[in-house]
CSV table of C-alpha atoms in Angstrom, one decimal:
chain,number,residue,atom,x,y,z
T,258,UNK,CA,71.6,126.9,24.4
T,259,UNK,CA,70.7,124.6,21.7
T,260,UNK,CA,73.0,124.7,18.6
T,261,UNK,CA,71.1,125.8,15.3
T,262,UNK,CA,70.6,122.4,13.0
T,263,UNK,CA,73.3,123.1,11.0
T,264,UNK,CA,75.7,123.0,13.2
T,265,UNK,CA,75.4,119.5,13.6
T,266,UNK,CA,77.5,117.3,11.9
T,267,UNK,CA,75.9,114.4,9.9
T,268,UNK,CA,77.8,112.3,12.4
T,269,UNK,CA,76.6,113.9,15.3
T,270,UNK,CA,73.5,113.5,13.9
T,271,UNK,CA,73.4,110.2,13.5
T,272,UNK,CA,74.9,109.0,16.6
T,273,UNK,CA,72.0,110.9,18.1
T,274,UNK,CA,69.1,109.4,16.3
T,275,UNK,CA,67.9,106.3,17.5
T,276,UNK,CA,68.1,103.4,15.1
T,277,UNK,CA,64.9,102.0,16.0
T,278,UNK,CA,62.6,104.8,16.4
T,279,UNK,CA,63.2,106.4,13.1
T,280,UNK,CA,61.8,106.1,9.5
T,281,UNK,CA,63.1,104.1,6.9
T,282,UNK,CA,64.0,107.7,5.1
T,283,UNK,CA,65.5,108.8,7.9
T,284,UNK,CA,67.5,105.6,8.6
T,285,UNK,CA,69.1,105.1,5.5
T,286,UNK,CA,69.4,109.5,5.1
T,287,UNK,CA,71.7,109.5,7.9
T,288,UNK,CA,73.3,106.0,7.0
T,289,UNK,CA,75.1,106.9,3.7
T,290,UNK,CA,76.9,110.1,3.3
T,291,UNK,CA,75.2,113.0,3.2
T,292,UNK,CA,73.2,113.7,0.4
T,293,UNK,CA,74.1,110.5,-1.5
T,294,UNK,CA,71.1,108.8,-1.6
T,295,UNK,CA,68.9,108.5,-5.6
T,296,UNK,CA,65.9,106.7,-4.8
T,297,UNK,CA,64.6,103.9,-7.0
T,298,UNK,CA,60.9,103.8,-8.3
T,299,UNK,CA,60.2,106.4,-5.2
T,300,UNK,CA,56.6,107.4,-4.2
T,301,UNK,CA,56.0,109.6,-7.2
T,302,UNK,CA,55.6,106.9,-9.4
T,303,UNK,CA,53.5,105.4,-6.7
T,304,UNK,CA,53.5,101.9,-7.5
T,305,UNK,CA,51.4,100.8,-4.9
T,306,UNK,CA,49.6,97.4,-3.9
T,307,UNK,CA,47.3,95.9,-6.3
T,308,UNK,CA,46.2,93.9,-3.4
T,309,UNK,CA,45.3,96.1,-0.3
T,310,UNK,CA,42.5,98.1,-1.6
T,311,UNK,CA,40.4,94.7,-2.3
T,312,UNK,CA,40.0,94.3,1.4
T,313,UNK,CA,39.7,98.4,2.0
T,314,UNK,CA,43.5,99.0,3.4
T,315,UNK,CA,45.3,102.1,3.3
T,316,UNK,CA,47.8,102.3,0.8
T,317,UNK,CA,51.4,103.7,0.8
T,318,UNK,CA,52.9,105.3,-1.9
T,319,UNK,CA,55.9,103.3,-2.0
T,320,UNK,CA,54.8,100.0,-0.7
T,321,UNK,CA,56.6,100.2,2.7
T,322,UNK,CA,60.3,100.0,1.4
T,323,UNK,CA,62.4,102.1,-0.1
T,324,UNK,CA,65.1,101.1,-2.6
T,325,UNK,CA,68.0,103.0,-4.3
T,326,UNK,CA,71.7,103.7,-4.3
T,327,UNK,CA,73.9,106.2,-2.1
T,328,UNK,CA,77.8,106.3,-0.9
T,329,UNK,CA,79.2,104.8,1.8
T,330,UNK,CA,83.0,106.6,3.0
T,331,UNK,CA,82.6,107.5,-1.0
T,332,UNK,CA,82.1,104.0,-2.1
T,333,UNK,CA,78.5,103.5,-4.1
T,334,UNK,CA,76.2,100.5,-2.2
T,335,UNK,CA,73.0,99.7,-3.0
T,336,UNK,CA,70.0,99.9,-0.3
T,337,UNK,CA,66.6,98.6,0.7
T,338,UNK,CA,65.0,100.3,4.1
T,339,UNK,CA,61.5,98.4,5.0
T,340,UNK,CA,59.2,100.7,6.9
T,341,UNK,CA,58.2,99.0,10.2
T,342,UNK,CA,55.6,101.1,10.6
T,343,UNK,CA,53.8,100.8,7.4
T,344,UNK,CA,51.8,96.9,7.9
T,345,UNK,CA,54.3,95.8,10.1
T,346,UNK,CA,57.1,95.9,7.4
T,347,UNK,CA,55.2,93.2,5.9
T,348,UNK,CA,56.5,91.7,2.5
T,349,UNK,CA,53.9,92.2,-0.5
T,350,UNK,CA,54.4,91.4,-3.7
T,351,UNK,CA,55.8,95.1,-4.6
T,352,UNK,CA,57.5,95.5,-1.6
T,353,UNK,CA,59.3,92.4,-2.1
T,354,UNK,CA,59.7,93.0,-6.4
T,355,UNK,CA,61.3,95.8,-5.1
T,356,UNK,CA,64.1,94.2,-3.2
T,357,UNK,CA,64.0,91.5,-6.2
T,358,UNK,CA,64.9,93.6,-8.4
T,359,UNK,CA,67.6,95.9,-6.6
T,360,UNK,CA,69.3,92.5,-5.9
T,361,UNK,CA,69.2,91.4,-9.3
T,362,UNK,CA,70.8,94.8,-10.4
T,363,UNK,CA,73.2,94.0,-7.8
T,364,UNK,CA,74.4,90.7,-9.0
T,365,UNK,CA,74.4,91.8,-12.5
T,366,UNK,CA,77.0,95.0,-11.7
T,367,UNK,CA,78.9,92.5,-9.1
T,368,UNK,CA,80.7,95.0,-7.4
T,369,UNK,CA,78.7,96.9,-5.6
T,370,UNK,CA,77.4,95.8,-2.1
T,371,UNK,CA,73.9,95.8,-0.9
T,372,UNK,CA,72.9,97.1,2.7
T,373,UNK,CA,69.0,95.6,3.7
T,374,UNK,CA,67.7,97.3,6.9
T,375,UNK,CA,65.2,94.6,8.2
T,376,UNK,CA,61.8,95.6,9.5
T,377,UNK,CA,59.2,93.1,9.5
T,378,UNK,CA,57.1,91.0,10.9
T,379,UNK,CA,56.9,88.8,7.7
T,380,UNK,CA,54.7,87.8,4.7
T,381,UNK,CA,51.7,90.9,4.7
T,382,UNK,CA,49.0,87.8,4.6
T,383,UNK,CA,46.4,89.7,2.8
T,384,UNK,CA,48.5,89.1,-0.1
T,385,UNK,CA,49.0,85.4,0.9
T,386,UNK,CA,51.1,83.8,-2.0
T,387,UNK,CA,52.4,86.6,-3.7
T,388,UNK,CA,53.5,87.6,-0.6
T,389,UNK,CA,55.3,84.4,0.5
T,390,UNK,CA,56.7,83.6,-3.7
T,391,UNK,CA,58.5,87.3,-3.1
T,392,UNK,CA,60.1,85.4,0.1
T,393,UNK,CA,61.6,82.8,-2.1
T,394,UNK,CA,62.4,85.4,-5.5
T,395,UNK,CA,64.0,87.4,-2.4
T,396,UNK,CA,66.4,84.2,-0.9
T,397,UNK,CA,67.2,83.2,-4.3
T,398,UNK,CA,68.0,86.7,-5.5
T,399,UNK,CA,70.3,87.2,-2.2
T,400,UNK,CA,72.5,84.0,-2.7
T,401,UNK,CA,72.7,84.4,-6.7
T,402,UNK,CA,74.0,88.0,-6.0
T,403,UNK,CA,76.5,86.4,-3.4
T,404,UNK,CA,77.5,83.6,-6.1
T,405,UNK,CA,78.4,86.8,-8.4
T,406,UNK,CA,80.6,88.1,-5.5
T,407,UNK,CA,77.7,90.9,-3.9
T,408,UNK,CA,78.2,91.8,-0.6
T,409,UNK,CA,74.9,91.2,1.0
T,410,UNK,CA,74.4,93.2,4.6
T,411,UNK,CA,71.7,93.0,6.8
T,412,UNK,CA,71.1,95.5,9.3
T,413,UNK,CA,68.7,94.5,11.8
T,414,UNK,CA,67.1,96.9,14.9
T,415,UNK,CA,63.7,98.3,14.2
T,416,UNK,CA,60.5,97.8,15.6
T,417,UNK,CA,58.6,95.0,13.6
T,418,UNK,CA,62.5,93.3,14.3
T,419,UNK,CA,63.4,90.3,11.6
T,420,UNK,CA,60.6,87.9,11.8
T,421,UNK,CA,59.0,85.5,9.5
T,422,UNK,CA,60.4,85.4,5.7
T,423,UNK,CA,62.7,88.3,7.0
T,424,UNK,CA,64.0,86.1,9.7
T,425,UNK,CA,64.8,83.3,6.5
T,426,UNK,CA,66.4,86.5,4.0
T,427,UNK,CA,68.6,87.4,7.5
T,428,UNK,CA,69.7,83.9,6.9
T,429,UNK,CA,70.9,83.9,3.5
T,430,UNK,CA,73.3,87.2,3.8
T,431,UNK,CA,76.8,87.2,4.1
T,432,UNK,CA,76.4,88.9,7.2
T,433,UNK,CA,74.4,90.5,9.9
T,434,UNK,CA,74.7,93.7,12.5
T,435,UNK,CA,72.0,93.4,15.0
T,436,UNK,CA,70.8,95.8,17.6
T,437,UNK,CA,69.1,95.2,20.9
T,438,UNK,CA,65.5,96.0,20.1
T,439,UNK,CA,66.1,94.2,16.7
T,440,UNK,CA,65.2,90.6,17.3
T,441,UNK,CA,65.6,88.0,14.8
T,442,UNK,CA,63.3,84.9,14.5
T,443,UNK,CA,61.0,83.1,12.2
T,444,UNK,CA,58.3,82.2,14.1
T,445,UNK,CA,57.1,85.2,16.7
T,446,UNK,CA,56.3,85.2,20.2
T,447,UNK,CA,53.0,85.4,19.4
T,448,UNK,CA,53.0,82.6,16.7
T,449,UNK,CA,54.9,79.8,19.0
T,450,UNK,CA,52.4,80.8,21.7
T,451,UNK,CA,49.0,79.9,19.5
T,452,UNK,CA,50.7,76.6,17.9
T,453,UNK,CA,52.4,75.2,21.1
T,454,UNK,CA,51.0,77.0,24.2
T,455,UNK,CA,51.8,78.9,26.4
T,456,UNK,CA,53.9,76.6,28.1
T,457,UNK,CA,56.0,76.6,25.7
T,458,UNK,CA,56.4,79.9,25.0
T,459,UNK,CA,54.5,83.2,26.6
T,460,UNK,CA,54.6,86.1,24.5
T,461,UNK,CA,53.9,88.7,27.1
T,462,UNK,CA,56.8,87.6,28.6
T,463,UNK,CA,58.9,90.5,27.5
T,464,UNK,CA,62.2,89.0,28.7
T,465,UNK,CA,61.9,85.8,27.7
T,466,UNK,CA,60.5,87.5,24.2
T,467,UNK,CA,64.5,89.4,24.2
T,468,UNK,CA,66.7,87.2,25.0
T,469,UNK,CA,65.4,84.4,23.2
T,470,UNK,CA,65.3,86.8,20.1
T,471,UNK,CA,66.9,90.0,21.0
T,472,UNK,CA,70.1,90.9,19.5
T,473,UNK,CA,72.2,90.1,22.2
T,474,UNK,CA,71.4,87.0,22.0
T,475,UNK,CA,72.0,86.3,18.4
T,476,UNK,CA,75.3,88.1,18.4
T,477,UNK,CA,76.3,85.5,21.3
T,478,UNK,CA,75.3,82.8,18.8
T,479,UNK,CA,77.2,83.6,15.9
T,480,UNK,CA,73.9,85.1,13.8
T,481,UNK,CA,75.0,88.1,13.8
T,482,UNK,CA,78.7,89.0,13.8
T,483,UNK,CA,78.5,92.6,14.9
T,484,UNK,CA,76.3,94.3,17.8
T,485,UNK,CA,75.7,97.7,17.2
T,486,UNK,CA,74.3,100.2,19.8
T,487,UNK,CA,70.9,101.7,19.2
T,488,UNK,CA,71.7,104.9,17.1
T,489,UNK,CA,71.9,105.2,13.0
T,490,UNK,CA,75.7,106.3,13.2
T,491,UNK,CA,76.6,102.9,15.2
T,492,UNK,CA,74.8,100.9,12.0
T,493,UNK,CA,77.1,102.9,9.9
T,494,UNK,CA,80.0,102.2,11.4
T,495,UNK,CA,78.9,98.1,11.2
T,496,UNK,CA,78.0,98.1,7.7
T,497,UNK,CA,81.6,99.4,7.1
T,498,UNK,CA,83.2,97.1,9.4
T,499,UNK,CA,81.0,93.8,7.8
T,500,UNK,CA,81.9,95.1,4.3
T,501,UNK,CA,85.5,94.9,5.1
T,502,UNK,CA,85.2,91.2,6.9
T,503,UNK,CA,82.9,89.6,4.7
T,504,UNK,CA,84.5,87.1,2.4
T,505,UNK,CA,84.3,85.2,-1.0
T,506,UNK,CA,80.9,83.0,-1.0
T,507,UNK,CA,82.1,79.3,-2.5
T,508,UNK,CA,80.0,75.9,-1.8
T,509,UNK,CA,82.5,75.3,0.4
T,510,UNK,CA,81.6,78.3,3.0
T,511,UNK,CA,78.3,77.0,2.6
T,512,UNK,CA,79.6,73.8,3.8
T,513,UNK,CA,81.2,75.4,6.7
T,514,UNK,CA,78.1,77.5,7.4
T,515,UNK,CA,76.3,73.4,7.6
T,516,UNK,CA,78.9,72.3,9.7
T,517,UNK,CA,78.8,75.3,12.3
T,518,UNK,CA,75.0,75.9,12.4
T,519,UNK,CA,75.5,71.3,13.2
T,520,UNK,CA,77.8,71.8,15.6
T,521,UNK,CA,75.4,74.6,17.5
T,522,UNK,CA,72.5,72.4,17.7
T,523,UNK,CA,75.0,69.2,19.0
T,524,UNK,CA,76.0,71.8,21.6
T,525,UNK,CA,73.3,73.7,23.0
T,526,UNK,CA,70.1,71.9,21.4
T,527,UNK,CA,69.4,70.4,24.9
T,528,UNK,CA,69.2,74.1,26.3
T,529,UNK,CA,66.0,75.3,28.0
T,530,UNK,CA,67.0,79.1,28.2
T,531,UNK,CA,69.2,81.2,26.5
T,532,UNK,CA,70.9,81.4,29.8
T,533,UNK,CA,71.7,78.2,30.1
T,534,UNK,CA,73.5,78.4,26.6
T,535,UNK,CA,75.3,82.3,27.8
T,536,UNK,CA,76.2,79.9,31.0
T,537,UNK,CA,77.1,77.1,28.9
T,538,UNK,CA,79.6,79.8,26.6
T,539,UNK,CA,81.3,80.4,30.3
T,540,UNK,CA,79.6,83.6,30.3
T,541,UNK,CA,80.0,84.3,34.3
T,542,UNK,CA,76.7,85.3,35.9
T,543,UNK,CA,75.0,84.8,32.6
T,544,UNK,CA,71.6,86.1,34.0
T,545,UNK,CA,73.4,89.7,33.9
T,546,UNK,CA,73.6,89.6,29.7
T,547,UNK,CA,70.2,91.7,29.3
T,548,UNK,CA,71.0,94.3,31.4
T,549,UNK,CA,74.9,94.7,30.2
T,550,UNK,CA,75.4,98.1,28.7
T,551,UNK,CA,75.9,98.5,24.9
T,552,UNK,CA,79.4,98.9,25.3
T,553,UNK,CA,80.4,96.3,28.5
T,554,UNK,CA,77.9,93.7,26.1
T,555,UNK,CA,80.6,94.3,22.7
T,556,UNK,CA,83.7,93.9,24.9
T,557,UNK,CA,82.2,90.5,26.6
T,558,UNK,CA,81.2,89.1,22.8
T,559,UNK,CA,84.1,90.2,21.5
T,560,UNK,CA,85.8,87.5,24.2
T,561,UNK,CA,82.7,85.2,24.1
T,562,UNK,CA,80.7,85.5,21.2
T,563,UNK,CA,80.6,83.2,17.8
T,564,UNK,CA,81.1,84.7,14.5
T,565,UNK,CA,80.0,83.4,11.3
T,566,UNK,CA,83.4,84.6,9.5
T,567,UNK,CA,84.6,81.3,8.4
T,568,UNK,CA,81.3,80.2,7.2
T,569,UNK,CA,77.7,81.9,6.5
X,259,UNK,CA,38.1,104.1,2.6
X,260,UNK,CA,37.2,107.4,2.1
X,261,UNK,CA,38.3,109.7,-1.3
X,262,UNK,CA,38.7,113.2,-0.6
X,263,UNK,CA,39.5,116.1,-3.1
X,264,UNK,CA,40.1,119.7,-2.2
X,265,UNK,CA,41.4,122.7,-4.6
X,266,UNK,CA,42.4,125.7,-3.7
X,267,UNK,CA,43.5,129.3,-5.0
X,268,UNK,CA,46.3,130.5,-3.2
X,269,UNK,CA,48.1,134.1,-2.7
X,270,UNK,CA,51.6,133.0,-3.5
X,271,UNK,CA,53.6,130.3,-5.1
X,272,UNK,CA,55.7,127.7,-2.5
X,273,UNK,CA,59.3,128.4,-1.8
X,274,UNK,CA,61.7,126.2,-3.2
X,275,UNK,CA,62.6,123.9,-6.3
X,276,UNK,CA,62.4,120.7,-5.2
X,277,UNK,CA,60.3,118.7,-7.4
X,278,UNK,CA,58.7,116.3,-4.6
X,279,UNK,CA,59.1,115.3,-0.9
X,280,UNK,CA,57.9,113.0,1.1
X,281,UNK,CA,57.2,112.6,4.9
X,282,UNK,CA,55.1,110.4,7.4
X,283,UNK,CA,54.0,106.5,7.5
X,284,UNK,CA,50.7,104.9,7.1
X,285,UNK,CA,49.9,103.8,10.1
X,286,UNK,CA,47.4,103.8,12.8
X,287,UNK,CA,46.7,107.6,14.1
X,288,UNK,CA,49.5,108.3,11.7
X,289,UNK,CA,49.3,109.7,7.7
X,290,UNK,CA,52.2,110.4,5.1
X,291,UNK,CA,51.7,113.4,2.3
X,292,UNK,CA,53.5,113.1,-0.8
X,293,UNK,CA,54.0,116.9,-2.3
X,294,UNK,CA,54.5,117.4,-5.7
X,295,UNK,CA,55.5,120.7,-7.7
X,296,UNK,CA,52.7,120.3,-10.6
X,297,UNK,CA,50.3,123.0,-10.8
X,298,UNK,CA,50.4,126.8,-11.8
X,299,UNK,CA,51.6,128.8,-8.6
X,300,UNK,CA,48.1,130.4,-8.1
X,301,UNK,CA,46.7,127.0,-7.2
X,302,UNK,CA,47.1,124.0,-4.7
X,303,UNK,CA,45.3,120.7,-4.2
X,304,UNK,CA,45.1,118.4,-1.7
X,305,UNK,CA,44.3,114.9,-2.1
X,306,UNK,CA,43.4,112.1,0.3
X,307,UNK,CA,42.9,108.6,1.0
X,308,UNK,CA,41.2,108.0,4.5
X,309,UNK,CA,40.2,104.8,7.2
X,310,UNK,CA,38.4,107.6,9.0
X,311,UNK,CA,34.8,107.5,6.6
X,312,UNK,CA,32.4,110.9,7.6
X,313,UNK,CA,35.1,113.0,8.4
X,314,UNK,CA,35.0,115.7,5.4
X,315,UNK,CA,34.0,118.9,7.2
X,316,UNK,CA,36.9,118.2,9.3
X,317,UNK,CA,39.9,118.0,6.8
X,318,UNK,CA,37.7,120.9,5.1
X,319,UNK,CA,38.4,123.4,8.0
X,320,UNK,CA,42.0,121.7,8.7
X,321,UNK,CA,42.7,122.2,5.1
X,322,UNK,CA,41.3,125.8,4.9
X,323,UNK,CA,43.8,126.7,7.9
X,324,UNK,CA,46.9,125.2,6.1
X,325,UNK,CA,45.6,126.9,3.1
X,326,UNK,CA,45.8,130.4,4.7
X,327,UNK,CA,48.9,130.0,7.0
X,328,UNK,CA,51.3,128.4,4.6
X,329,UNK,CA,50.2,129.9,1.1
X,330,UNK,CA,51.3,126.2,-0.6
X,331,UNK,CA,50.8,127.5,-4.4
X,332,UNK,CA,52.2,125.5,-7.2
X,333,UNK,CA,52.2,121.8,-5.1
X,334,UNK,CA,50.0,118.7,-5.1
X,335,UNK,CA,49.4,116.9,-1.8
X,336,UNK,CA,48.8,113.1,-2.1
X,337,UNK,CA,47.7,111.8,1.6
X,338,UNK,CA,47.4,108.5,2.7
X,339,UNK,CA,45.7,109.0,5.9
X,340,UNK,CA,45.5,105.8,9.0
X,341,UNK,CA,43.3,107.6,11.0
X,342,UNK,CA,45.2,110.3,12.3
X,343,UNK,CA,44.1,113.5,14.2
X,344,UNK,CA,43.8,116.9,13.0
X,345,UNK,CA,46.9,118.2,14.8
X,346,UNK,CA,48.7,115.3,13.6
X,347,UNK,CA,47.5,116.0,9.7
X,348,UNK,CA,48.3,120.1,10.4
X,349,UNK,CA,51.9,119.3,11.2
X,350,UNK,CA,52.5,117.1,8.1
X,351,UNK,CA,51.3,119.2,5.8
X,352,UNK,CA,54.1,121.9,7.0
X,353,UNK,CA,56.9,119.1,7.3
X,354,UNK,CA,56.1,118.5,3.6
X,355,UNK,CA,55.8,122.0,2.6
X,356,UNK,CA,58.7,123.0,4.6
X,357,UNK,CA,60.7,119.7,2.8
X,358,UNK,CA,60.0,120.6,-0.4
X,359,UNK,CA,61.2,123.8,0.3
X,360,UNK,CA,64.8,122.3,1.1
X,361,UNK,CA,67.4,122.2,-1.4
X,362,UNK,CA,67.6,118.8,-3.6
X,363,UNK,CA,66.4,116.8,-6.1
């Protein structure tokens, strides 16, 4: 028999809901502690688009990203959730205002961290520069909260992945807990393909596509520090763990963040495959990576992987 | 884009106190309904935003049937609608009627 809802523990709950195919609410509902979560200019006030009904697109009531504060283990954080769904997850300029503005409030308080759960595919281009300016009001907001000692988090595993101006924000925070199905680039599959061919890279190549992009991959690397399994408790747990490894920002991480992302490209820039970089690592039978299990694929990072804990 | 306005008078005011709730995504075959707790409790209305152009007498009948089965008096419902079928619609409407009924803010 199937318990009654109740009977489920928020925990349980969480470690049964998949990261990647829930909501935004959902995500960040079963993220923080339970009933923790005060919304910030929620779909109510409906502070849509001013640019999406010119060329007759549906709407959403709170611009694809939901912003607000909550309690993780009892400590307050601030969050942003993008809705993958919703345009891709595409940054507009309320959707990325949004974001502005809860990392401005961030750096001004100083002590409290922010958690971002990537989803998107980038700059929504029918709002062309005002979507692309939020970008840059987005990257300088991130590394002025870290100068003011913020915490900045990203949490990357939905559908749309971390791509585009996302990709670039990923970059900028302290540190990142990637998924599987989240994949973190700039330019997409698709992108590469139509600028350099399809020699160069073919999109519908779905594992070339994953482990050039996928998580595992970019927890091998050092862009992420932490891989988390697909399910909203496993995030939780990562946020935790990055918000007790993260360090104090100075210029001189930054420097060491320079020197590290150097010494990657001296190493592995004459790589073809990401296989040849796993093999490269000493990863034995380095063609087996994508199919490791979630928790046989943390044990061989653990060993393997880079981190970005002396830098970033 | 399509506007749509329907009003209703309804047997019974929604359980609950919840001020507003929220549920579904804009996207394609997909819809989300914002409900609000704004009118008297003898009344309900339902308003939508719609890809779908031509499709009135549809949400009308869809709309009636909610209307009747879940007796939604006292709330506002805001759609933003991505084309999604009438099954699909019928089931949000009672995820936001039953989340509104939930305790909270």
């Amino acid at each position: 028999m199937i318990a009654p809802l109740k009977d489920i523990t928020p925990a349980e709950r969480a470690r049964s809901t998949s990261f990647n195919e829930a909501s935004a609410r959902t995500r960040l509902e079963l993220l923080l502690d339970a009933g923790s979560f005060v919304e910030f200019i929620g779909p109510e006030q409906r502070e849509v688009s001013p640019h999406l009904k010119i060329f007759d697109l549906p709407e959403q009531f709170d611009d694809g990203i939901v912003v607000g504060r909550g309690n993780l283990d009892g400590s307050p954080v601030f969050v942003a959730a993008q809705e993958g769904r919703f345009m891709g997850g595409a940054f507009g300029e309320v959707h990325g205002a949004k974001l502005t503005g809860l990392l401005r409030a961030a750096r001004q308080i100083g002590s409290i961290p922010v958690l971002i759960l990537f989803d998107t595919g980038g700059v929504r281009l029918q709002e062309a520069n005002a979507g692309e300016l939020a970008i840059a009001e987005i990257m300088r907001a991130v590394m002025e909260a870290r100068s003011a000692g913020v915490k900045v988090i990203g949490l990357i595993g939905g559908r749309s992945g971390c791509y585009g101006g996302g990709g670039l924000i990923a970059g900028c925070c302290s540190a990142l807990a990637v998924s599987e199905p989240g994949r973190i680039a700039v330019s997409g599959p698709e992108v590469i393909e139509t600028n350099r061919g399809v020699e160069e890279f073919d999109s519908r190549d779905r594992a070339l596509v994953w482990r050039t992009m996928g998580g595992k991959h970019r927890r091998l690397l050092g862009a992420a520090d932490v891989f988390a399994d697909d399910n909203v408790q496993d995030f939780r747990e990562a946020a935790r763990e990055l918000l007790r490894l993260v360090g104090p920002f100075s210029l001189d991480r930054l420097r060491a963040e320079q020197e590290r992302l150097a010494q990657r490209l001296r190493r592995f820039g004459a790589c073809e495959d990401a296989v040849d970089i796993w093999t490269e690592e000493g990863i034995p039978d380095a063609e087996t990576v994508p199919e490791l299990p979630a928790d046989q694929f943390v044990a061989l990072a653990n060993r393997i992987g880079r981190t970005s804990r002396d830098a970033r | 884009m399509e506007d749509l306005s329907f009003r209703h008078p309804v047997r019974s005011r929604a359980d609950g106190a919840r001020r507003s709730a929220i549920i579904g995504v804009v996207a394609s075959g997909n819809l989300e309904v914002l409900v609000e707790r704004v009118l008297p409790d003898a009344e309900c209305a339902i308003e939508i935003r719609t890809v779908a152009v031509g499709f009135g007498d549809v949400w009308s009948a869809v709309i009636g049937d909610f209307v009747e089965r879940y007796s939604p008096g006292g709330l506002k419902f805001s759609i933003n609608d991505g084309g999604a079928r009438p099954d699909t619609v019928s089931l949000r409407l009672a995820q936001a009627v039953r989340l509104i009924a939930e305790n909270g803010q």
